[in-house]
PDB file of C-alpha atoms in Angstrom:
ATOM      1  CA  MET A   5     117.259  69.454  98.074  1.00  0.00           C
ATOM      2  CA  LYS A   6     115.048  72.076  99.696  1.00  0.00           C
ATOM      3  CA  PRO A   7     111.535  72.354  98.220  1.00  0.00           C
ATOM      4  CA  ILE A   8     110.898  75.115  95.703  1.00  0.00           C
ATOM      5  CA  CYS A   9     107.754  76.710  94.295  1.00  0.00           C
ATOM      6  CA  ASP A  10     106.466  79.057  91.603  1.00  0.00           C
ATOM      7  CA  LEU A  11     104.032  81.716  92.810  1.00  0.00           C
ATOM      8  CA  HIS A  12     103.139  83.353  89.480  1.00  0.00           C
ATOM      9  CA  THR A  13     101.816  81.422  86.462  1.00  0.00           C
ATOM     10  CA  HIS A  14      99.037  81.860  83.913  1.00  0.00           C
ATOM     11  CA  SER A  15      96.554  79.565  82.182  1.00  0.00           C
ATOM     12  CA  HIS A  16      94.499  79.831  79.003  1.00  0.00           C
ATOM     13  CA  TYR A  17      91.801  81.631  80.997  1.00  0.00           C
ATOM     14  CA  SER A  18      93.923  84.761  80.515  1.00  0.00           C
ATOM     15  CA  ASP A  19      96.922  84.821  78.180  1.00  0.00           C
ATOM     16  CA  GLY A  20      98.682  81.532  78.912  1.00  0.00           C
ATOM     17  CA  THR A  21      98.433  78.425  76.754  1.00  0.00           C
ATOM     18  CA  PHE A  22      98.182  75.692  79.428  1.00  0.00           C
ATOM     19  CA  THR A  23      94.931  74.593  81.014  1.00  0.00           C
ATOM     20  CA  PRO A  24      94.835  74.952  84.810  1.00  0.00           C
ATOM     21  CA  ALA A  25      95.040  71.156  85.096  1.00  0.00           C
ATOM     22  CA  ALA A  26      98.069  71.098  82.787  1.00  0.00           C
ATOM     23  CA  LEU A  27      99.804  73.613  85.063  1.00  0.00           C
ATOM     24  CA  ILE A  28      99.434  71.139  87.923  1.00  0.00           C
ATOM     25  CA  ASP A  29     100.764  68.340  85.711  1.00  0.00           C
ATOM     26  CA  GLU A  30     103.804  70.405  84.747  1.00  0.00           C
ATOM     27  CA  ALA A  31     104.475  71.533  88.315  1.00  0.00           C
ATOM     28  CA  GLU A  32     104.388  67.935  89.513  1.00  0.00           C
ATOM     29  CA  ARG A  33     106.558  66.763  86.611  1.00  0.00           C
ATOM     30  CA  ILE A  34     109.347  69.200  87.445  1.00  0.00           C
ATOM     31  CA  GLY A  35     109.115  68.563  91.169  1.00  0.00           C
ATOM     32  CA  LEU A  36     107.666  71.808  92.514  1.00  0.00           C
ATOM     33  CA  ALA A  37     106.266  71.769  96.036  1.00  0.00           C
ATOM     34  CA  ALA A  38     103.679  74.442  95.156  1.00  0.00           C
ATOM     35  CA  VAL A  39     102.437  76.490  92.223  1.00  0.00           C
ATOM     36  CA  ALA A  40     100.142  79.535  92.099  1.00  0.00           C
ATOM     37  CA  LEU A  41      97.694  80.285  89.303  1.00  0.00           C
ATOM     38  CA  CYS A  42      97.367  84.064  88.906  1.00  0.00           C
ATOM     39  CA  ASP A  43      95.444  84.726  85.711  1.00  0.00           C
ATOM     40  CA  HIS A  44      94.957  88.320  84.654  1.00  0.00           C
ATOM     41  CA  ASN A  45      91.789  89.792  86.136  1.00  0.00           C
ATOM     42  CA  THR A  46      89.867  86.518  86.340  1.00  0.00           C
ATOM     43  CA  VAL A  47      89.346  83.623  88.750  1.00  0.00           C
ATOM     44  CA  ARG A  48      87.587  81.433  86.176  1.00  0.00           C
ATOM     45  CA  GLY A  49      90.318  78.798  86.146  1.00  0.00           C
ATOM     46  CA  LEU A  50      90.699  78.363  89.889  1.00  0.00           C
ATOM     47  CA  ASP A  51      88.077  75.642  90.420  1.00  0.00           C
ATOM     48  CA  GLU A  52      89.697  73.456  87.767  1.00  0.00           C
ATOM     49  CA  PHE A  53      93.131  74.255  89.174  1.00  0.00           C
ATOM     50  CA  LEU A  54      92.236  73.248  92.736  1.00  0.00           C
ATOM     51  CA  LEU A  55      90.392  70.133  91.606  1.00  0.00           C
ATOM     52  CA  ALA A  56      93.357  68.997  89.521  1.00  0.00           C
ATOM     53  CA  ALA A  57      95.654  69.297  92.545  1.00  0.00           C
ATOM     54  CA  GLN A  58      93.613  67.005  94.777  1.00  0.00           C
ATOM     55  CA  GLY A  59      95.624  63.938  95.687  1.00  0.00           C
ATOM     56  CA  ARG A  60      98.712  65.248  93.919  1.00  0.00           C
ATOM     57  CA  SER A  61     102.178  65.985  95.279  1.00  0.00           C
ATOM     58  CA  VAL A  62     102.041  69.678  94.386  1.00  0.00           C
ATOM     59  CA  GLU A  63     100.195  72.313  96.436  1.00  0.00           C
ATOM     60  CA  ALA A  64      97.860  74.585  94.446  1.00  0.00           C
ATOM     61  CA  VAL A  65      97.759  78.253  95.468  1.00  0.00           C
ATOM     62  CA  PRO A  66      94.659  80.035  94.079  1.00  0.00           C
ATOM     63  CA  GLY A  67      95.351  83.593  93.008  1.00  0.00           C
ATOM     64  CA  ILE A  68      94.713  86.371  90.516  1.00  0.00           C
ATOM     65  CA  GLU A  69      96.815  89.134  88.951  1.00  0.00           C
ATOM     66  CA  LEU A  70      94.953  92.435  89.016  1.00  0.00           C
ATOM     67  CA  SER A  71      95.788  95.361  86.730  1.00  0.00           C
ATOM     68  CA  THR A  72      95.791  98.586  88.718  1.00  0.00           C
ATOM     69  CA  ASP A  73      96.444 102.276  88.220  1.00  0.00           C
ATOM     70  CA  TYR A  74      99.048 104.118  90.266  1.00  0.00           C
ATOM     71  CA  GLY A  75      98.741 107.592  88.830  1.00  0.00           C
ATOM     72  CA  ASP A  76      99.547 107.075  85.151  1.00  0.00           C
ATOM     73  CA  ILE A  77     101.544 103.893  85.844  1.00  0.00           C
ATOM     74  CA  GLU A  78     100.063 100.408  85.468  1.00  0.00           C
ATOM     75  CA  LEU A  79     101.018  98.161  88.376  1.00  0.00           C
ATOM     76  CA  HIS A  80     100.099  94.504  88.744  1.00  0.00           C
ATOM     77  CA  MET A  81      98.949  93.261  92.124  1.00  0.00           C
ATOM     78  CA  LEU A  82      98.763  89.566  92.943  1.00  0.00           C
ATOM     79  CA  ALA A  83      96.130  88.305  95.353  1.00  0.00           C
ATOM     80  CA  LEU A  84      97.250  84.938  96.709  1.00  0.00           C
ATOM     81  CA  PHE A  85      95.048  82.449  98.607  1.00  0.00           C
ATOM     82  CA  VAL A  86      91.731  83.638  97.159  1.00  0.00           C
ATOM     83  CA  ARG A  87      89.052  81.407  98.703  1.00  0.00           C
ATOM     84  CA  PRO A  88      86.113  80.108  96.597  1.00  0.00           C
ATOM     85  CA  GLU A  89      83.544  81.952  98.684  1.00  0.00           C
ATOM     86  CA  TYR A  90      85.065  85.216  97.440  1.00  0.00           C
ATOM     87  CA  TYR A  91      85.165  84.424  93.715  1.00  0.00           C
ATOM     88  CA  GLU A  92      81.876  86.284  93.200  1.00  0.00           C
ATOM     89  CA  ALA A  93      83.198  89.358  94.986  1.00  0.00           C
ATOM     90  CA  MET A  94      86.349  89.233  92.878  1.00  0.00           C
ATOM     91  CA  ASP A  95      84.264  88.930  89.700  1.00  0.00           C
ATOM     92  CA  ALA A  96      82.278  91.986  90.737  1.00  0.00           C
ATOM     93  CA  LEU A  97      85.488  93.923  91.359  1.00  0.00           C
ATOM     94  CA  VAL A  98      86.832  93.307  87.860  1.00  0.00           C
ATOM     95  CA  ALA A  99      83.533  93.471  85.937  1.00  0.00           C
ATOM     96  CA  GLN A 100      83.741  97.161  85.043  1.00  0.00           C
ATOM     97  CA  MET A 101      87.417  96.843  84.248  1.00  0.00           C
ATOM     98  CA  ALA A 102      86.639  93.950  81.898  1.00  0.00           C
ATOM     99  CA  GLU A 103      84.143  96.138  80.060  1.00  0.00           C
ATOM    100  CA  ASN A 104      86.715  98.926  79.793  1.00  0.00           C
ATOM    101  CA  LYS A 105      89.274  96.410  78.512  1.00  0.00           C
ATOM    102  CA  GLN A 106      86.885  95.133  75.850  1.00  0.00           C
ATOM    103  CA  LYS A 107      86.317  98.683  74.603  1.00  0.00           C
ATOM    104  CA  SER A 108      90.086  99.250  74.533  1.00  0.00           C
ATOM    105  CA  ASN A 109      90.601  96.010  72.563  1.00  0.00           C
ATOM    106  CA  ARG A 110      87.976  96.950  69.991  1.00  0.00           C
ATOM    107  CA  THR A 111      89.426 100.440  69.594  1.00  0.00           C
ATOM    108  CA  LEU A 112      92.920  99.002  69.107  1.00  0.00           C
ATOM    109  CA  ILE A 113      91.774  96.494  66.507  1.00  0.00           C
ATOM    110  CA  GLU A 114      89.884  99.158  64.569  1.00  0.00           C
ATOM    111  CA  ALA A 115      92.968 101.388  64.665  1.00  0.00           C
ATOM    112  CA  LEU A 116      95.068  98.528  63.329  1.00  0.00           C
ATOM    113  CA  ARG A 117      92.550  97.916  60.549  1.00  0.00           C
ATOM    114  CA  THR A 118      92.712 101.549  59.480  1.00  0.00           C
ATOM    115  CA  ARG A 119      96.483 101.055  59.112  1.00  0.00           C
ATOM    116  CA  GLY A 120      95.930  98.090  56.796  1.00  0.00           C
ATOM    117  CA  TYR A 121      96.276  95.189  59.238  1.00  0.00           C
ATOM    118  CA  ASP A 122      93.611  92.638  58.339  1.00  0.00           C
ATOM    119  CA  ILE A 123      92.465  91.343  61.714  1.00  0.00           C
ATOM    120  CA  THR A 124      89.028  91.219  63.332  1.00  0.00           C
ATOM    121  CA  TYR A 125      87.781  91.206  66.889  1.00  0.00           C
ATOM    122  CA  ASP A 126      86.073  87.844  66.355  1.00  0.00           C
ATOM    123  CA  GLU A 127      89.251  86.078  65.269  1.00  0.00           C
ATOM    124  CA  VAL A 128      91.144  87.543  68.215  1.00  0.00           C
ATOM    125  CA  CYS A 129      88.429  86.270  70.571  1.00  0.00           C
ATOM    126  CA  ALA A 130      88.723  82.830  68.976  1.00  0.00           C
ATOM    127  CA  THR A 131      92.295  82.553  70.320  1.00  0.00           C
ATOM    128  CA  ALA A 132      91.183  83.143  73.926  1.00  0.00           C
ATOM    129  CA  CYS A 133      89.479  80.900  76.453  1.00  0.00           C
ATOM    130  CA  GLY A 134      88.804  83.764  78.851  1.00  0.00           C
ATOM    131  CA  ASN A 135      89.530  87.485  78.907  1.00  0.00           C
ATOM    132  CA  VAL A 136      91.011  88.959  75.736  1.00  0.00           C
ATOM    133  CA  ASN A 137      94.061  91.188  76.025  1.00  0.00           C
ATOM    134  CA  ARG A 138      96.874  92.529  73.845  1.00  0.00           C
ATOM    135  CA  ALA A 139      98.691  89.185  73.922  1.00  0.00           C
ATOM    136  CA  HIS A 140      95.841  87.656  71.925  1.00  0.00           C
ATOM    137  CA  ILE A 141      95.927  90.531  69.440  1.00  0.00           C
ATOM    138  CA  GLY A 142      99.696  90.105  69.200  1.00  0.00           C
ATOM    139  CA  ALA A 143      99.242  86.373  68.572  1.00  0.00           C
ATOM    140  CA  VAL A 144      96.967  87.059  65.586  1.00  0.00           C
ATOM    141  CA  LEU A 145      99.320  89.716  64.219  1.00  0.00           C
ATOM    142  CA  THR A 146     102.196  87.256  64.479  1.00  0.00           C
ATOM    143  CA  GLN A 147     100.207  84.372  62.994  1.00  0.00           C
ATOM    144  CA  LYS A 148      99.414  86.546  59.979  1.00  0.00           C
ATOM    145  CA  GLY A 149     103.032  87.599  59.556  1.00  0.00           C
ATOM    146  CA  TYR A 150     102.620  91.247  60.477  1.00  0.00           C
ATOM    147  CA  THR A 151     105.071  90.905  63.375  1.00  0.00           C
ATOM    148  CA  PRO A 152     107.837  88.323  63.899  1.00  0.00           C
ATOM    149  CA  SER A 153     106.749  87.571  67.473  1.00  0.00           C
ATOM    150  CA  ILE A 154     104.241  88.573  70.123  1.00  0.00           C
ATOM    151  CA  GLN A 155     107.055  90.287  72.026  1.00  0.00           C
ATOM    152  CA  GLU A 156     107.884  92.392  68.971  1.00  0.00           C
ATOM    153  CA  ALA A 157     104.196  93.258  68.557  1.00  0.00           C
ATOM    154  CA  PHE A 158     104.222  94.643  72.115  1.00  0.00           C
ATOM    155  CA  ARG A 159     107.354  96.661  71.386  1.00  0.00           C
ATOM    156  CA  THR A 160     105.860  98.193  68.250  1.00  0.00           C
ATOM    157  CA  LEU A 161     102.212  98.168  67.173  1.00  0.00           C
ATOM    158  CA  LEU A 162     100.748  97.384  70.589  1.00  0.00           C
ATOM    159  CA  SER A 163     102.863  99.848  72.543  1.00  0.00           C
ATOM    160  CA  PRO A 164     101.143 103.042  73.764  1.00  0.00           C
ATOM    161  CA  SER A 165     104.005 104.961  72.141  1.00  0.00           C
ATOM    162  CA  CYS A 166     102.788 103.805  68.720  1.00  0.00           C
ATOM    163  CA  GLY A 167      99.574 105.737  69.244  1.00  0.00           C
ATOM    164  CA  LEU A 168      97.131 102.926  68.416  1.00  0.00           C
ATOM    165  CA  TYR A 169      96.642 101.479  71.900  1.00  0.00           C
ATOM    166  CA  VAL A 170      94.685 103.471  74.455  1.00  0.00           C
ATOM    167  CA  PRO A 171      95.013 101.852  77.902  1.00  0.00           C
ATOM    168  CA  PRO A 172      91.697 101.178  79.655  1.00  0.00           C
ATOM    169  CA  ARG A 173      90.814 102.557  83.033  1.00  0.00           C
ATOM    170  CA  ARG A 174      91.961 100.093  85.687  1.00  0.00           C
ATOM    171  CA  LEU A 175      91.475  99.542  89.425  1.00  0.00           C
ATOM    172  CA  PRO A 176      92.964 102.126  91.842  1.00  0.00           C
ATOM    173  CA  VAL A 177      95.959 100.358  93.338  1.00  0.00           C
ATOM    174  CA  PHE A 178      95.523 101.254  97.005  1.00  0.00           C
ATOM    175  CA  GLU A 179      91.809 100.406  96.997  1.00  0.00           C
ATOM    176  CA  THR A 180      92.732  97.097  95.379  1.00  0.00           C
ATOM    177  CA  ILE A 181      95.210  96.271  98.133  1.00  0.00           C
ATOM    178  CA  GLU A 182      92.575  97.034 100.755  1.00  0.00           C
ATOM    179  CA  PHE A 183      90.017  94.870  98.946  1.00  0.00           C
ATOM    180  CA  ILE A 184      92.424  91.924  98.798  1.00  0.00           C
ATOM    181  CA  ARG A 185      92.989  92.162 102.542  1.00  0.00           C
ATOM    182  CA  SER A 186      89.238  92.504 103.173  1.00  0.00           C
ATOM    183  CA  ILE A 187      88.592  89.052 101.675  1.00  0.00           C
ATOM    184  CA  GLY A 188      91.407  87.472 103.655  1.00  0.00           C
ATOM    185  CA  ALA A 189      93.780  87.078 100.710  1.00  0.00           C
ATOM    186  CA  VAL A 190      97.383  88.268 100.580  1.00  0.00           C
ATOM    187  CA  PRO A 191      98.408  91.204  98.322  1.00  0.00           C
ATOM    188  CA  VAL A 192     101.810  90.898  96.633  1.00  0.00           C
ATOM    189  CA  LEU A 193     103.280  93.486  94.269  1.00  0.00           C
ATOM    190  CA  ALA A 194     104.245  91.724  91.037  1.00  0.00           C
ATOM    191  CA  HIS A 195     107.558  92.396  89.223  1.00  0.00           C
ATOM    192  CA  PRO A 196     107.901  95.999  90.499  1.00  0.00           C
ATOM    193  CA  PHE A 197     111.033  96.801  88.512  1.00  0.00           C
ATOM    194  CA  LEU A 198     109.213  96.249  85.235  1.00  0.00           C
ATOM    195  CA  GLN A 199     107.231  99.431  85.926  1.00  0.00           C
ATOM    196  CA  LEU A 200     109.148 101.437  88.544  1.00  0.00           C
ATOM    197  CA  ASP A 201     112.690 102.587  89.195  1.00  0.00           C
ATOM    198  CA  GLU A 202     114.145 102.451  92.701  1.00  0.00           C
ATOM    199  CA  ALA A 203     112.940 105.904  93.721  1.00  0.00           C
ATOM    200  CA  GLY A 204     109.480 105.245  92.320  1.00  0.00           C
ATOM    201  CA  LEU A 205     109.256 101.904  94.100  1.00  0.00           C
ATOM    202  CA  ARG A 206     110.213 103.416  97.441  1.00  0.00           C
ATOM    203  CA  ALA A 207     107.654 106.191  97.023  1.00  0.00           C
ATOM    204  CA  PHE A 208     104.993 103.601  96.214  1.00  0.00           C
ATOM    205  CA  LEU A 209     105.874 101.341  99.135  1.00  0.00           C
ATOM    206  CA  ASN A 210     105.725 104.241 101.584  1.00  0.00           C
ATOM    207  CA  GLN A 211     102.017 104.489 100.768  1.00  0.00           C
ATOM    208  CA  ALA A 212     101.233 100.852  99.951  1.00  0.00           C
ATOM    209  CA  LYS A 213     102.362  99.581 103.344  1.00  0.00           C
ATOM    210  CA  THR A 214      99.765 101.763 105.071  1.00  0.00           C
ATOM    211  CA  HIS A 215      97.034 100.198 102.898  1.00  0.00           C
ATOM    212  CA  GLY A 216      98.014  96.633 103.765  1.00  0.00           C
ATOM    213  CA  LEU A 217     100.569  95.478 101.204  1.00  0.00           C
ATOM    214  CA  VAL A 218     102.104  92.241 102.478  1.00  0.00           C
ATOM    215  CA  GLY A 219     104.642  91.096  99.906  1.00  0.00           C
ATOM    216  CA  MET A 220     106.687  91.873  96.824  1.00  0.00           C
ATOM    217  CA  GLU A 221     108.159  89.701  94.108  1.00  0.00           C
ATOM    218  CA  THR A 222     111.908  89.736  94.582  1.00  0.00           C
ATOM    219  CA  LEU A 223     112.716  86.711  92.407  1.00  0.00           C
ATOM    220  CA  TYR A 224     111.496  87.030  88.810  1.00  0.00           C
ATOM    221  CA  SER A 225     112.405  85.566  85.445  1.00  0.00           C
ATOM    222  CA  THR A 226     113.764  88.716  83.825  1.00  0.00           C
ATOM    223  CA  TYR A 227     115.664  90.089  86.828  1.00  0.00           C
ATOM    224  CA  ASP A 228     119.448  90.080  86.713  1.00  0.00           C
ATOM    225  CA  GLU A 229     121.537  89.519  89.852  1.00  0.00           C
ATOM    226  CA  GLN A 230     121.754  93.222  90.641  1.00  0.00           C
ATOM    227  CA  THR A 231     117.984  93.762  90.361  1.00  0.00           C
ATOM    228  CA  THR A 232     117.315  90.676  92.460  1.00  0.00           C
ATOM    229  CA  ALA A 233     119.702  91.839  95.183  1.00  0.00           C
ATOM    230  CA  LEU A 234     118.133  95.308  95.233  1.00  0.00           C
ATOM    231  CA  SER A 235     114.606  93.846  95.343  1.00  0.00           C
ATOM    232  CA  ARG A 236     115.469  91.629  98.294  1.00  0.00           C
ATOM    233  CA  ALA A 237     117.134  94.488 100.160  1.00  0.00           C
ATOM    234  CA  ILE A 238     114.134  96.794  99.673  1.00  0.00           C
ATOM    235  CA  ALA A 239     111.676  94.086 100.733  1.00  0.00           C
ATOM    236  CA  ALA A 240     113.672  93.583 103.929  1.00  0.00           C
ATOM    237  CA  GLU A 241     113.897  97.326 104.542  1.00  0.00           C
ATOM    238  CA  TYR A 242     110.109  97.740 104.283  1.00  0.00           C
ATOM    239  CA  GLY A 243     109.284  94.578 106.217  1.00  0.00           C
ATOM    240  CA  LEU A 244     107.645  92.890 103.237  1.00  0.00           C
ATOM    241  CA  CYS A 245     107.406  89.172 102.650  1.00  0.00           C
ATOM    242  CA  GLU A 246     109.341  87.988  99.644  1.00  0.00           C
ATOM    243  CA  SER A 247     107.617  86.223  96.782  1.00  0.00           C
ATOM    244  CA  GLY A 248     108.728  85.027  93.404  1.00  0.00           C
ATOM    245  CA  GLY A 249     107.479  83.561  90.178  1.00  0.00           C
ATOM    246  CA  SER A 250     108.360  82.692  86.643  1.00  0.00           C
ATOM    247  CA  ASP A 251     105.324  84.461  85.105  1.00  0.00           C
ATOM    248  CA  PHE A 252     104.948  81.291  83.057  1.00  0.00           C
ATOM    249  CA  HIS A 253     102.647  81.648  80.023  1.00  0.00           C
ATOM    250  CA  GLY A 254     103.441  78.443  78.141  1.00  0.00           C
ATOM    251  CA  ALA A 255     103.985  78.885  74.410  1.00  0.00           C
ATOM    252  CA  ARG A 256     103.273  82.626  74.567  1.00  0.00           C
ATOM    253  CA  LYS A 257     106.533  83.138  76.461  1.00  0.00           C
ATOM    254  CA  PRO A 258     108.604  80.218  75.170  1.00  0.00           C
ATOM    255  CA  ASP A 259     111.782  81.429  76.860  1.00  0.00           C
ATOM    256  CA  ILE A 260     110.189  81.272  80.332  1.00  0.00           C
ATOM    257  CA  ALA A 261     109.953  77.850  82.018  1.00  0.00           C
ATOM    258  CA  MET A 262     107.792  77.092  85.015  1.00  0.00           C
ATOM    259  CA  GLY A 263     109.795  77.045  88.212  1.00  0.00           C
ATOM    260  CA  THR A 264     113.092  78.140  86.700  1.00  0.00           C
ATOM    261  CA  GLY A 265     112.218  81.094  84.451  1.00  0.00           C
ATOM    262  CA  ARG A 266     115.236  81.610  82.233  1.00  0.00           C
ATOM    263  CA  GLY A 267     117.257  79.220  84.346  1.00  0.00           C
ATOM    264  CA  ASN A 268     117.809  81.849  87.032  1.00  0.00           C
ATOM    265  CA  LEU A 269     115.027  81.015  89.485  1.00  0.00           C
ATOM    266  CA  LYS A 270     114.868  78.851  92.584  1.00  0.00           C
ATOM    267  CA  ILE A 271     112.041  80.156  94.734  1.00  0.00           C
ATOM    268  CA  PRO A 272     112.196  78.663  98.231  1.00  0.00           C
ATOM    269  CA  TYR A 273     109.041  77.147  99.681  1.00  0.00           C
ATOM    270  CA  GLU A 274     109.760  79.223 102.780  1.00  0.00           C
ATOM    271  CA  PHE A 275     108.496  82.257 100.837  1.00  0.00           C
ATOM    272  CA  LEU A 276     105.081  80.615 100.614  1.00  0.00           C
ATOM    273  CA  GLN A 277     105.095  79.592 104.258  1.00  0.00           C
ATOM    274  CA  LYS A 278     105.713  83.179 105.392  1.00  0.00           C
ATOM    275  CA  LEU A 279     103.003  84.543 103.100  1.00  0.00           C
ATOM    276  CA  LYS A 280     100.526  82.028 104.560  1.00  0.00           C
ATOM    277  CA  GLU A 281     100.908  83.667 107.954  1.00  0.00           C
ATOM    278  CA  PHE A 282      98.961  86.643 106.603  1.00  0.00           C
ATOM    279  CA  ILE A 283      95.888  84.726 105.441  1.00  0.00           C
ATOM    280  CA  ARG A 284      92.840  85.969 107.335  1.00  0.00           C
TER     281      ARG A 284
END
């Protein structure tokens, strides 16, 4: 059997439930050739992740998933192969965004409290090892019985359409792509069809390519066959490397398994090999 990988997972340093070391354990247990840790807007787990992979059969790919603004659309940009000497620069990049996110979290929690939901910022923080985001707020709402699941919390109370959540200011997407290339890492657009339709994606790629975008996720847990085929065709048309990942979060997304997603994933190791050609 040809080797497979998973180039998009999360640990408890953002909104996953596995430690970075446990991600390596799980990747080795299921026979992956490589796994990437891409926590949201933090590199705090990467040292542990790389250390845990030493002497193991699975290759650890250090990464991060950055939240960016493309007009009024939030796009997520993966930076793969982030080297330790650039962790400080990455921390500096996301520092202001982290402050904006904290203000957004506090505002959301206060808005929920005014609606009668008995949750506090401190108890939300207690569920997180690293950066706090809406998944942690959703976990507390679900634990207290206000919502049946975290997913339902996102569809209702935590959705911008509900009027309680005010999105924080994020990184400009094209500047983020350029920054990723400047530190020698490889920028990959995460799950584009979660945020964009085909026309919107093409319009974005026309600009993103000129700023250094290298790859795009074409294999993803929630994509059906039609979306996957379209993603792969567009990546080929624009000369982008293909990438893929489960977006594994552990118990916070219990229907998503590492490596296989919802049973629909088989990400070839060749994807990773091609992406490596763009490391500077």
